[in-house]
Short mmCIF file of C-alpha atoms in Angstrom, two decimals:
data_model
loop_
_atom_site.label_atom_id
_atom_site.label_comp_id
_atom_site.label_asym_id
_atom_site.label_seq_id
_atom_site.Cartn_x
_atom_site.Cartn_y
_atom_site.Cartn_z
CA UNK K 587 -13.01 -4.45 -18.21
CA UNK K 588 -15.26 -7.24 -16.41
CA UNK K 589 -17.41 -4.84 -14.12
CA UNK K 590 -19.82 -1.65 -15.16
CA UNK K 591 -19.38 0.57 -12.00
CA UNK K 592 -17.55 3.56 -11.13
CA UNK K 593 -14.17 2.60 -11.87
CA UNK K 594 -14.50 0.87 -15.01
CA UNK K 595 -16.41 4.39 -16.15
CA UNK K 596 -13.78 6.31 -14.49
CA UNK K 597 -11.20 3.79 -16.54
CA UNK K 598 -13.09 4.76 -19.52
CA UNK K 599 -12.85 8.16 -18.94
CA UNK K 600 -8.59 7.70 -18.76
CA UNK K 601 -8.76 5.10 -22.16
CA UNK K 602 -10.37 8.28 -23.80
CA UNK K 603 -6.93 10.05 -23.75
CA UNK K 604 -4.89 7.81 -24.52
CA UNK K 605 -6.56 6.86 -27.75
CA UNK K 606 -8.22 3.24 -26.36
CA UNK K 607 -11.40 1.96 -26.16
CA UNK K 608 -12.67 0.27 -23.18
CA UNK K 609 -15.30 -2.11 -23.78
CA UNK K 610 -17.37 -2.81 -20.68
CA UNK K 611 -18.74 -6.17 -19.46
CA UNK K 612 -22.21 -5.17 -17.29
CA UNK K 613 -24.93 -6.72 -16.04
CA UNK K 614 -27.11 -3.85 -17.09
CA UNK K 615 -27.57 -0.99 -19.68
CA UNK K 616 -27.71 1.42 -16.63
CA UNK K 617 -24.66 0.64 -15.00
CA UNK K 618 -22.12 3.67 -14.09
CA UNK K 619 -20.08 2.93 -17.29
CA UNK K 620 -22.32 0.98 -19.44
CA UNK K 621 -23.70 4.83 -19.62
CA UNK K 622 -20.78 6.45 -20.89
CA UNK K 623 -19.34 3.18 -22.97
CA UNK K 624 -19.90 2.90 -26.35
CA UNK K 625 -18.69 -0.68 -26.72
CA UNK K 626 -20.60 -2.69 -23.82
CA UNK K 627 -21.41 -6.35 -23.48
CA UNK K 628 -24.63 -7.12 -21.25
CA UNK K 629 -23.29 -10.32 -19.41
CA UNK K 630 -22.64 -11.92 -16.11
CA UNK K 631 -18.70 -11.97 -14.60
CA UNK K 632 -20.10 -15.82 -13.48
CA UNK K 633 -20.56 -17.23 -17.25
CA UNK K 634 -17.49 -17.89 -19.44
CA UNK K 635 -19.46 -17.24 -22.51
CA UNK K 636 -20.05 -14.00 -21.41
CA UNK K 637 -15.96 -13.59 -20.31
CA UNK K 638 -15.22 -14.82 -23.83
CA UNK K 639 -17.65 -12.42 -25.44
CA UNK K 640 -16.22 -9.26 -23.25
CA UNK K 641 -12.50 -10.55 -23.86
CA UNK K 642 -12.85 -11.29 -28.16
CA UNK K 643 -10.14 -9.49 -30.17
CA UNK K 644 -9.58 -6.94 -26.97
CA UNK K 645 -5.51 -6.50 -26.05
CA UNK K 646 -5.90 -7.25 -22.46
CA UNK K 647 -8.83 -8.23 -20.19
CA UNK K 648 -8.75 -6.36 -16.58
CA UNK K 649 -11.47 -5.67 -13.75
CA UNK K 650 -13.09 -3.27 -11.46
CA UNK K 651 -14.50 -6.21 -9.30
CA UNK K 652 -12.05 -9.04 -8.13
CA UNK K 653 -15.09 -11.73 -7.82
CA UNK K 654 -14.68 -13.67 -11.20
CA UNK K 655 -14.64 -17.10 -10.18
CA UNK K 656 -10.73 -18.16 -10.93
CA UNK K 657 -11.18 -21.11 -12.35
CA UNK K 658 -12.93 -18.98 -15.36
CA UNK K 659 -9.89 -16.93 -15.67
CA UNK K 660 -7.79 -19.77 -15.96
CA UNK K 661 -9.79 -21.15 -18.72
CA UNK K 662 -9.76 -17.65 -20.85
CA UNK K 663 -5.81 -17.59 -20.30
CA UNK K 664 -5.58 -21.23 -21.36
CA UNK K 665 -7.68 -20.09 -24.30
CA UNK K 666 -4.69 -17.16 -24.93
CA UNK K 667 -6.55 -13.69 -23.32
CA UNK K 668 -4.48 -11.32 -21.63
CA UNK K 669 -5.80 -11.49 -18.30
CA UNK K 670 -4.16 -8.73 -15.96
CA UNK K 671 -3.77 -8.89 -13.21
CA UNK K 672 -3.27 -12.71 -13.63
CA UNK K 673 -5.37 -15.27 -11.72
CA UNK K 674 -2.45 -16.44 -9.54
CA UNK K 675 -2.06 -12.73 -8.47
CA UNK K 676 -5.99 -11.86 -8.08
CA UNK K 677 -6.89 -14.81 -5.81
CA UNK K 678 -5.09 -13.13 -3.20
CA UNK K 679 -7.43 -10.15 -3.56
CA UNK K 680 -10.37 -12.82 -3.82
CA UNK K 681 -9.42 -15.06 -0.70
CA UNK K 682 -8.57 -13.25 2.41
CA UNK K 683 -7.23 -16.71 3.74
CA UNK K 684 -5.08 -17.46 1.05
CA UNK K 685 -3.96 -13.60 0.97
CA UNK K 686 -3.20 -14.23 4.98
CA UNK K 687 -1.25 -17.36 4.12
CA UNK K 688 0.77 -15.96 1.14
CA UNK K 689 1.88 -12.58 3.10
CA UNK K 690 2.83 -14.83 6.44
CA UNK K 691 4.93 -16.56 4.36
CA UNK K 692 6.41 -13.54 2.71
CA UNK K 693 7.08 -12.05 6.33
CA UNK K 694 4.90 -9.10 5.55
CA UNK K 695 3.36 -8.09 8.84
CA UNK K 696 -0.27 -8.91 9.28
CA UNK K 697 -2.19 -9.85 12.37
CA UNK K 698 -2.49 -12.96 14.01
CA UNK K 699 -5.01 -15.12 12.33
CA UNK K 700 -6.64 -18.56 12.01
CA UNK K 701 -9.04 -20.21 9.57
CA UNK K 702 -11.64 -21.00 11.67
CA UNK K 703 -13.44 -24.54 10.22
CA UNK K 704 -15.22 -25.78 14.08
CA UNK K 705 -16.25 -23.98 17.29
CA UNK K 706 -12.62 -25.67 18.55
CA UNK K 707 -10.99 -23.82 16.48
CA UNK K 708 -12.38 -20.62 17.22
CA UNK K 709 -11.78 -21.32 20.95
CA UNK K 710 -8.25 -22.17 20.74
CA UNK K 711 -7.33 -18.51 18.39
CA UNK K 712 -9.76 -17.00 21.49
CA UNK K 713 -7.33 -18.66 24.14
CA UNK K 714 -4.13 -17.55 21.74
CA UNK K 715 -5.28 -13.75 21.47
CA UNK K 716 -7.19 -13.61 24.83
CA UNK K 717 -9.07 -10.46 23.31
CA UNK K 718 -11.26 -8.74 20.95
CA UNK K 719 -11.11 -10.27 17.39
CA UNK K 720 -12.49 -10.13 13.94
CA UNK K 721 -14.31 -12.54 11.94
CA UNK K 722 -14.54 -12.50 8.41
CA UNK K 723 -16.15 -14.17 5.41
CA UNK K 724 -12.76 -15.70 3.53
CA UNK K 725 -14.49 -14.48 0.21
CA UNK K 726 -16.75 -12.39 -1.26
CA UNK K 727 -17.36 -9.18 1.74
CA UNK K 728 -15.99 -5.17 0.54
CA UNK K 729 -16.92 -2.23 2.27
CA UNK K 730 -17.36 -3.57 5.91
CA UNK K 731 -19.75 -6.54 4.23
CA UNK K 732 -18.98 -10.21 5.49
CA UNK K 733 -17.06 -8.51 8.36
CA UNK K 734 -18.00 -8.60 11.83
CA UNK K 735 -16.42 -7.53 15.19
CA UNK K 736 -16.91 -9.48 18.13
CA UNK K 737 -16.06 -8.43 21.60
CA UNK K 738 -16.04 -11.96 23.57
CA UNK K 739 -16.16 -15.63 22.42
CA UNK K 740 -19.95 -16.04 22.60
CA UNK K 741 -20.45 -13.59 20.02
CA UNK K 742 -17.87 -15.03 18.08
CA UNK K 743 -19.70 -18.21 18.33
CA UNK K 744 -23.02 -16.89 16.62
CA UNK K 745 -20.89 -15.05 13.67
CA UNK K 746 -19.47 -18.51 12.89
CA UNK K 747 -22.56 -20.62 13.05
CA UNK K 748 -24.01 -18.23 10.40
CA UNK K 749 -21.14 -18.16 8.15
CA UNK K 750 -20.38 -22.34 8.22
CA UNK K 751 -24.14 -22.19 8.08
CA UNK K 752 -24.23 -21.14 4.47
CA UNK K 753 -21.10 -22.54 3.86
CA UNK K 754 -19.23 -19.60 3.77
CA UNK K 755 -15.38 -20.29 4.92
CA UNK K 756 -14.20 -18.28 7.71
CA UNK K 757 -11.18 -17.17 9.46
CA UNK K 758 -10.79 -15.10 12.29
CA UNK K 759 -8.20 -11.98 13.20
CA UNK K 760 -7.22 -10.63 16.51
CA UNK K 761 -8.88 -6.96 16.65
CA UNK K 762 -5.96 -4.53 16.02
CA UNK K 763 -5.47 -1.38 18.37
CA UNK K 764 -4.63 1.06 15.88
CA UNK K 765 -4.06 4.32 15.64
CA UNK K 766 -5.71 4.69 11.97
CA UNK K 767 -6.16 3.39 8.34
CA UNK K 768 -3.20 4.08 6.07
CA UNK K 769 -3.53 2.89 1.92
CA UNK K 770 -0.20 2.33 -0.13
CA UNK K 771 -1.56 2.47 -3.50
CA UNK K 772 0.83 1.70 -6.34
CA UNK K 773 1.36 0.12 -10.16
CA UNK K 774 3.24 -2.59 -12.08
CA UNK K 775 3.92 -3.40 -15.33
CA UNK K 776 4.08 -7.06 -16.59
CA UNK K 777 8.03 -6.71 -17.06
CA UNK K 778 8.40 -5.36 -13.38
CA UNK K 779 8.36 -1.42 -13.55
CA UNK K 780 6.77 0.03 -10.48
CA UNK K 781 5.59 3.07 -9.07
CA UNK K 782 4.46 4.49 -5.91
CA UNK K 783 1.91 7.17 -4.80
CA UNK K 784 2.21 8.88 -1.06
CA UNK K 785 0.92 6.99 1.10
CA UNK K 786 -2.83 8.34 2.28
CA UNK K 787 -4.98 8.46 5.30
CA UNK K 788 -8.49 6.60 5.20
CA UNK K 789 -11.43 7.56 7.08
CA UNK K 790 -13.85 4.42 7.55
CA UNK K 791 -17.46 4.84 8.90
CA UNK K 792 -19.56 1.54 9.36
CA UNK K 793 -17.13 -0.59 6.95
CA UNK K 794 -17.07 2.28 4.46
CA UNK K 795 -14.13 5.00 2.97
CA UNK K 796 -15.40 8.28 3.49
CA UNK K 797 -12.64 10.25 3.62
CA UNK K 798 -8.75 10.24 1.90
CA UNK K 799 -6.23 12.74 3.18
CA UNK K 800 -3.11 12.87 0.44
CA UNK K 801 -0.74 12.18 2.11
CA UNK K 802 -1.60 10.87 5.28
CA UNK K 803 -0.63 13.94 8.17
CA UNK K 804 2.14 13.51 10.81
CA UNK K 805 3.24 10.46 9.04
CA UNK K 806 7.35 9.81 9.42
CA UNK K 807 9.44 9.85 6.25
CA UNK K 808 10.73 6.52 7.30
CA UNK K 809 7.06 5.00 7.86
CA UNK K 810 6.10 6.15 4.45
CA UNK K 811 8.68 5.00 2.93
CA UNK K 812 8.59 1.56 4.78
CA UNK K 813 4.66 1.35 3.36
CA UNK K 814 5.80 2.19 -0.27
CA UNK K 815 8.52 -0.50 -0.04
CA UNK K 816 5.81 -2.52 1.35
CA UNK K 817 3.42 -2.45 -1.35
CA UNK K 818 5.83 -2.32 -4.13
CA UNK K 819 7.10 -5.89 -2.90
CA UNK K 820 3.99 -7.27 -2.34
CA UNK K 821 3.31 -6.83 -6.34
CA UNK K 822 6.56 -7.76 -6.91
CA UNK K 823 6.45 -10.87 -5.14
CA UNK K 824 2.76 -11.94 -6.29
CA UNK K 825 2.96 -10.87 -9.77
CA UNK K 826 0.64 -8.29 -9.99
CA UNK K 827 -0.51 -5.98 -12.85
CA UNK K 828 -1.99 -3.10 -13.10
CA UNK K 829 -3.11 -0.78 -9.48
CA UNK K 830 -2.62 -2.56 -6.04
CA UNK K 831 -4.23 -1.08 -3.45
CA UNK K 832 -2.69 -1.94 0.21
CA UNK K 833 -4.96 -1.25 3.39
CA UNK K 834 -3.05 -0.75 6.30
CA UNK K 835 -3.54 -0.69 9.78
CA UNK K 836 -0.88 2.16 11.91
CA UNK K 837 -1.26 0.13 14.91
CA UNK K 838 -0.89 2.55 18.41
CA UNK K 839 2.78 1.85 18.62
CA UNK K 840 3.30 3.09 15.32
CA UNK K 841 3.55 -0.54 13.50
CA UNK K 842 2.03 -1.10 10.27
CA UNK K 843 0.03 -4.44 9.66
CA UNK K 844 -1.45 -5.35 5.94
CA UNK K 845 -5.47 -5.56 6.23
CA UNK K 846 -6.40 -5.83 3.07
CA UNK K 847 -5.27 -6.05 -1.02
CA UNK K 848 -7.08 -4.59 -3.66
CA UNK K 849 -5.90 -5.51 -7.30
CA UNK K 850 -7.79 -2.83 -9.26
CA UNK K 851 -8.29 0.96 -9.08
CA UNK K 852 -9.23 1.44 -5.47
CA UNK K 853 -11.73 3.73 -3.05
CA UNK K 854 -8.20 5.30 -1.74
CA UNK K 855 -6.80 6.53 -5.23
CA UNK K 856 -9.71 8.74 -6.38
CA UNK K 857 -7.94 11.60 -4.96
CA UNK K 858 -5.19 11.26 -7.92
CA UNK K 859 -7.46 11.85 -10.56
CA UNK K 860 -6.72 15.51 -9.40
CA UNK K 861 -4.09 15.44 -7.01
CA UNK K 862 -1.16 13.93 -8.98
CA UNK K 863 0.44 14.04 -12.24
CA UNK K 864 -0.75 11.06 -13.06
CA UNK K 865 -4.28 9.45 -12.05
CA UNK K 866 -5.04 5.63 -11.11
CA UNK K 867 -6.97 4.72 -13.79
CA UNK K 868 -4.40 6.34 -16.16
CA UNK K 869 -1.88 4.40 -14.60
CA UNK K 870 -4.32 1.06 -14.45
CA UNK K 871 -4.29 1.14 -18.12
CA UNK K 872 -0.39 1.81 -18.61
CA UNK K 873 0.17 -1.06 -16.75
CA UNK K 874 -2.02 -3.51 -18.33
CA UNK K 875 -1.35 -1.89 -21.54
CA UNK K 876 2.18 -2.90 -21.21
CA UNK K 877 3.55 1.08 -20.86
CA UNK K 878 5.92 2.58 -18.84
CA UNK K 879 4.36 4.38 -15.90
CA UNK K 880 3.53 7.50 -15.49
CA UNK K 881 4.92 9.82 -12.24
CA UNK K 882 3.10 9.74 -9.62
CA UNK K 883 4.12 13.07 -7.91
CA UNK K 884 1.44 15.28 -6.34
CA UNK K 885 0.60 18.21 -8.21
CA UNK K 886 -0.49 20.17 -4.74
CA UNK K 887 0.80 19.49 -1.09
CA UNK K 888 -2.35 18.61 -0.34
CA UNK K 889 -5.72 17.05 -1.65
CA UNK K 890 -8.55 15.30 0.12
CA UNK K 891 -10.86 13.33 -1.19
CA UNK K 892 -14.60 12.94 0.48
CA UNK K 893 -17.13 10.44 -0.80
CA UNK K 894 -20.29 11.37 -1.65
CA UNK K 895 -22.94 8.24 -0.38
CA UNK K 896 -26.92 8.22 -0.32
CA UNK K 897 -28.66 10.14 2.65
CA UNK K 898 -31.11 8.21 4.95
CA UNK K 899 -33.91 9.75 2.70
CA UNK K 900 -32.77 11.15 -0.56
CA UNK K 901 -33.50 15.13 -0.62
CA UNK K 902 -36.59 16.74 -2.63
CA UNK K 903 -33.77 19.19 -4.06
CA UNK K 904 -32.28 17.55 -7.54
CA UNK K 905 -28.65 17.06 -7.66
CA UNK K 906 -28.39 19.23 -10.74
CA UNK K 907 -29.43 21.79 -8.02
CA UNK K 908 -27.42 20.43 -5.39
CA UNK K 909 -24.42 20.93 -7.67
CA UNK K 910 -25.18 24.36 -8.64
CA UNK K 911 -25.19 25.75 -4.95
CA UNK K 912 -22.01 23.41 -4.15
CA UNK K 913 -20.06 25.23 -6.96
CA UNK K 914 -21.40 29.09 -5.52
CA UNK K 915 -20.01 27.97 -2.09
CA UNK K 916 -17.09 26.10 -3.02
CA UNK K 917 -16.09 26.97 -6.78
CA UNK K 918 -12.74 25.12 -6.15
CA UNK K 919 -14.21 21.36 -5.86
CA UNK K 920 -13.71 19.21 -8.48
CA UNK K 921 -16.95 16.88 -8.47
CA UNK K 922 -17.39 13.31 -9.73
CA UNK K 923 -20.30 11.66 -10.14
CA UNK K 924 -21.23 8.21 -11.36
CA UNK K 925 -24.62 8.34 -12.39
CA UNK K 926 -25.92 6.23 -9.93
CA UNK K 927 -29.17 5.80 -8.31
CA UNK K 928 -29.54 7.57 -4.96
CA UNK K 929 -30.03 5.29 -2.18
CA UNK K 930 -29.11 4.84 2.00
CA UNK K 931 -25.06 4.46 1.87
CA UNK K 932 -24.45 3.72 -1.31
CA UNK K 933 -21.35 5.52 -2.81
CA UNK K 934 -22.90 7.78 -5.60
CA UNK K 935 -19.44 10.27 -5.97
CA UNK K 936 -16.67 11.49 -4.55
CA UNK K 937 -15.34 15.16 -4.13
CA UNK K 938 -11.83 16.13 -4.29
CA UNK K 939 -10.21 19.79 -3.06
CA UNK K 940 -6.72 20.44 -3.37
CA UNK K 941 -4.80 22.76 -0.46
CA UNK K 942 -1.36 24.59 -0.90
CA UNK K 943 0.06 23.31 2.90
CA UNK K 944 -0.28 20.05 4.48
CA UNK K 945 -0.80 21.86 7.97
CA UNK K 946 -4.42 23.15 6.80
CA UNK K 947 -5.06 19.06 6.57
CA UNK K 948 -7.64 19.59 9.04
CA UNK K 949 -9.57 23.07 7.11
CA UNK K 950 -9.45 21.27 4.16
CA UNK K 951 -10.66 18.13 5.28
CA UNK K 952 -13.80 19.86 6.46
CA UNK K 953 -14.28 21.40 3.67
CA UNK K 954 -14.57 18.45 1.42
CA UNK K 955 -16.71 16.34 4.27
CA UNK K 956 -18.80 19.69 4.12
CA UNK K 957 -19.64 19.43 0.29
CA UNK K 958 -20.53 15.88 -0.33
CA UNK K 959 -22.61 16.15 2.91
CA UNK K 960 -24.17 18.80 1.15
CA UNK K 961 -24.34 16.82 -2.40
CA UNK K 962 -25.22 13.69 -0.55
CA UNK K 963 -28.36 15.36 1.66
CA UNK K 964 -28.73 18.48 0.36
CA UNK K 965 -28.43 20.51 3.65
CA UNK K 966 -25.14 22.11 4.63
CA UNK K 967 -24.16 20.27 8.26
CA UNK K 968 -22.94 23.99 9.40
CA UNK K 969 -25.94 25.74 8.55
CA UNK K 970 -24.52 27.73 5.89
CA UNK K 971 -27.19 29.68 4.02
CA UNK K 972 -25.95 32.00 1.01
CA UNK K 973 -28.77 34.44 1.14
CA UNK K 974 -27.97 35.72 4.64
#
């Protein structure tokens, strides 16, 4: 796996049971999974000798990161590595303007867009939308990075200087009134099995997941089901393998638009490592392994997943301590951390807490936000003190 954070160690975790060993390509010996990895490979994702390296004698070469230049991956598979997903399938993940392209021509619904290469072509989209809109770094931005939302054409203006600045292609999207943030997560095989998850709500603050409610509440059967078809065509039709995360945008009519692909365990699937009978990462590795799937069928009505990021100013309180009082208050949460640093917004865990009826969504959701605001700051937001 070319990547050493969370989800390569939370892959690693999966390999364990099923009798593989996941050998890591990371930048450094502290990395989330170059800690828990015995087979590791201290490299850059940039340097083909380093790709080679990670990839000799392993059965398939995959990722937790999709920014591995492509022309690298098409050298390894010319060299014969199993690279999976393939580099014809991850460049949509890599390239939001080539992702736009391909799903406009697939009649997938998306929002209007443009690639935006001179200040003329930013006015014309400006006179096309007549509103709002997003611009975006074509390559390169996750978690609200390389992202920015502009609320008139002068401020559009600036955004795009900087980016053709430093030579960073751009396109722009008209800003979507939605509703909320929906994920279709799902798997495929090389020889075309697929498999769906529900489809979840995501909570985004600043650019960032912090919240995942399985499945997403007061969602239609029919709209669910429309999402799963969705995303199960979408790897179908680009040839993905392995976990293929769709972000998707309910707009306030009830629409759904694509926002963005994920080819790799994703932010929006933690919540199965609990919550269904059979996790991502598991389900990462059967498909790049070459097994059939496993079900995907929630194990509760109900889990949500909070993630756990850095406070402002990390507490005085250890989080061995942190996690001792989260477990008095709340002995049902199961806790993962990933052994990183602490530090402002940075996604150190995540917290998932399964509930037996989707109408205590909102009780449970609290809950959850309640304990890794507690892990993350080590202050409970409602006060709660267990010695009173």
């Amino acid at each position: 796996m070319v990547g050493g954070g969370q989800l390569a160690r939370m892959t690693h975790q999966a390999a364990i049971a099923l009798g593989q060993r996941l050998r890591v390509l990371a930048a450094a010996p502290d990395e989330p999974a170059a800690q828990v990895t015995p087979d590791v490979v201290l490299g850059s994702h940039t340097d083909l000798d380093d790709l080679r390296r990670a990839a000799d004698g392993a059965t398939v070469l995959t990722f937790d990161h999709e920014h591995v230049p492509g022309e690298l991956l098409d050298r390894l598979v010319a060299e014969g590595v199993n690279v999976a997903p393939p580099p014809a399938a991850l460049r949509h993940a890599q390239d939001k303007l080539v992702m736009r392209r391909r799903l406009a021509e697939l009649g997938a619904p998306v929002p209007r867009f443009a690639a935006i290469e001179t200040t003329e072509d930013l006015e014309r989209f400006a006179e096309l939308t007549g509103g709002p809109m997003v611009v975006k770094a074509a390559r390169g931005g996750y978690d609200g990075r390389g992202v920015s939302l502009v609320d008139d054409l002068p401020q559009a203006r600036a955004v795009v200087a900087d980016y053709l600045a430093a030579g960073v292609p751009v396109l722009a999207e008209e800003r979507v009134v939605m509703r909320r943030e929906l994920s279709a997560l799902v798997a495929r095989s090389p020889f075309g099995q697929g498999a769906a998850w529900p489809v979840v709500e995501t909570v985004q603050e600043d650019g960032i997941c912090v919240t995942v409610i399985a499945p997403a509440p007061d969602l239609s059967d029919e709209t669910a089901a429309a999402a799963q078809q969705l995303a199960l065509r979408l790897a179908d039709e680009l040839g993905v393998v392995g976990v293929l995360a769709v972000e998707l945008f309910e707009t306030a009519e009830g629409q759904l638009l694509v926002n963005e692909l994920a080819m790799r365990p994703h932010n929006s699937g933690h919540w199965t490592m609990d919550g269904a009978a059979t996790g991502q990462f598991e389900q990462h590795l059967r498909a790049v392994l070459d097994y059939p799937l496993g079900a995907t069928t929630p194990i509760a009505p109900l889990t949500v997943m909070a993630n756990v990021l850095g406070a402002a100013q990390t507490p005085s309180m250890s989080m061995d301590e942190r996690l001792h009082h989260l477990f008095a208050r709340y002995p049902d949460a199961r806790v993962h951390l990933y052994g990183k640093g602490e530090r402002p917004g940075r996604k150190i865990g995540h917290i998932n807490l399964l509930g037996h009826d989707t109408k205590d969504s909102a009780t449970l959701r609290e809950r959850a936000e309640s304990a890794a605001h507690w892990l993350s700051h080590g202050e409970w937001s409602d006060g709660w003190n267990p010695h009173e």
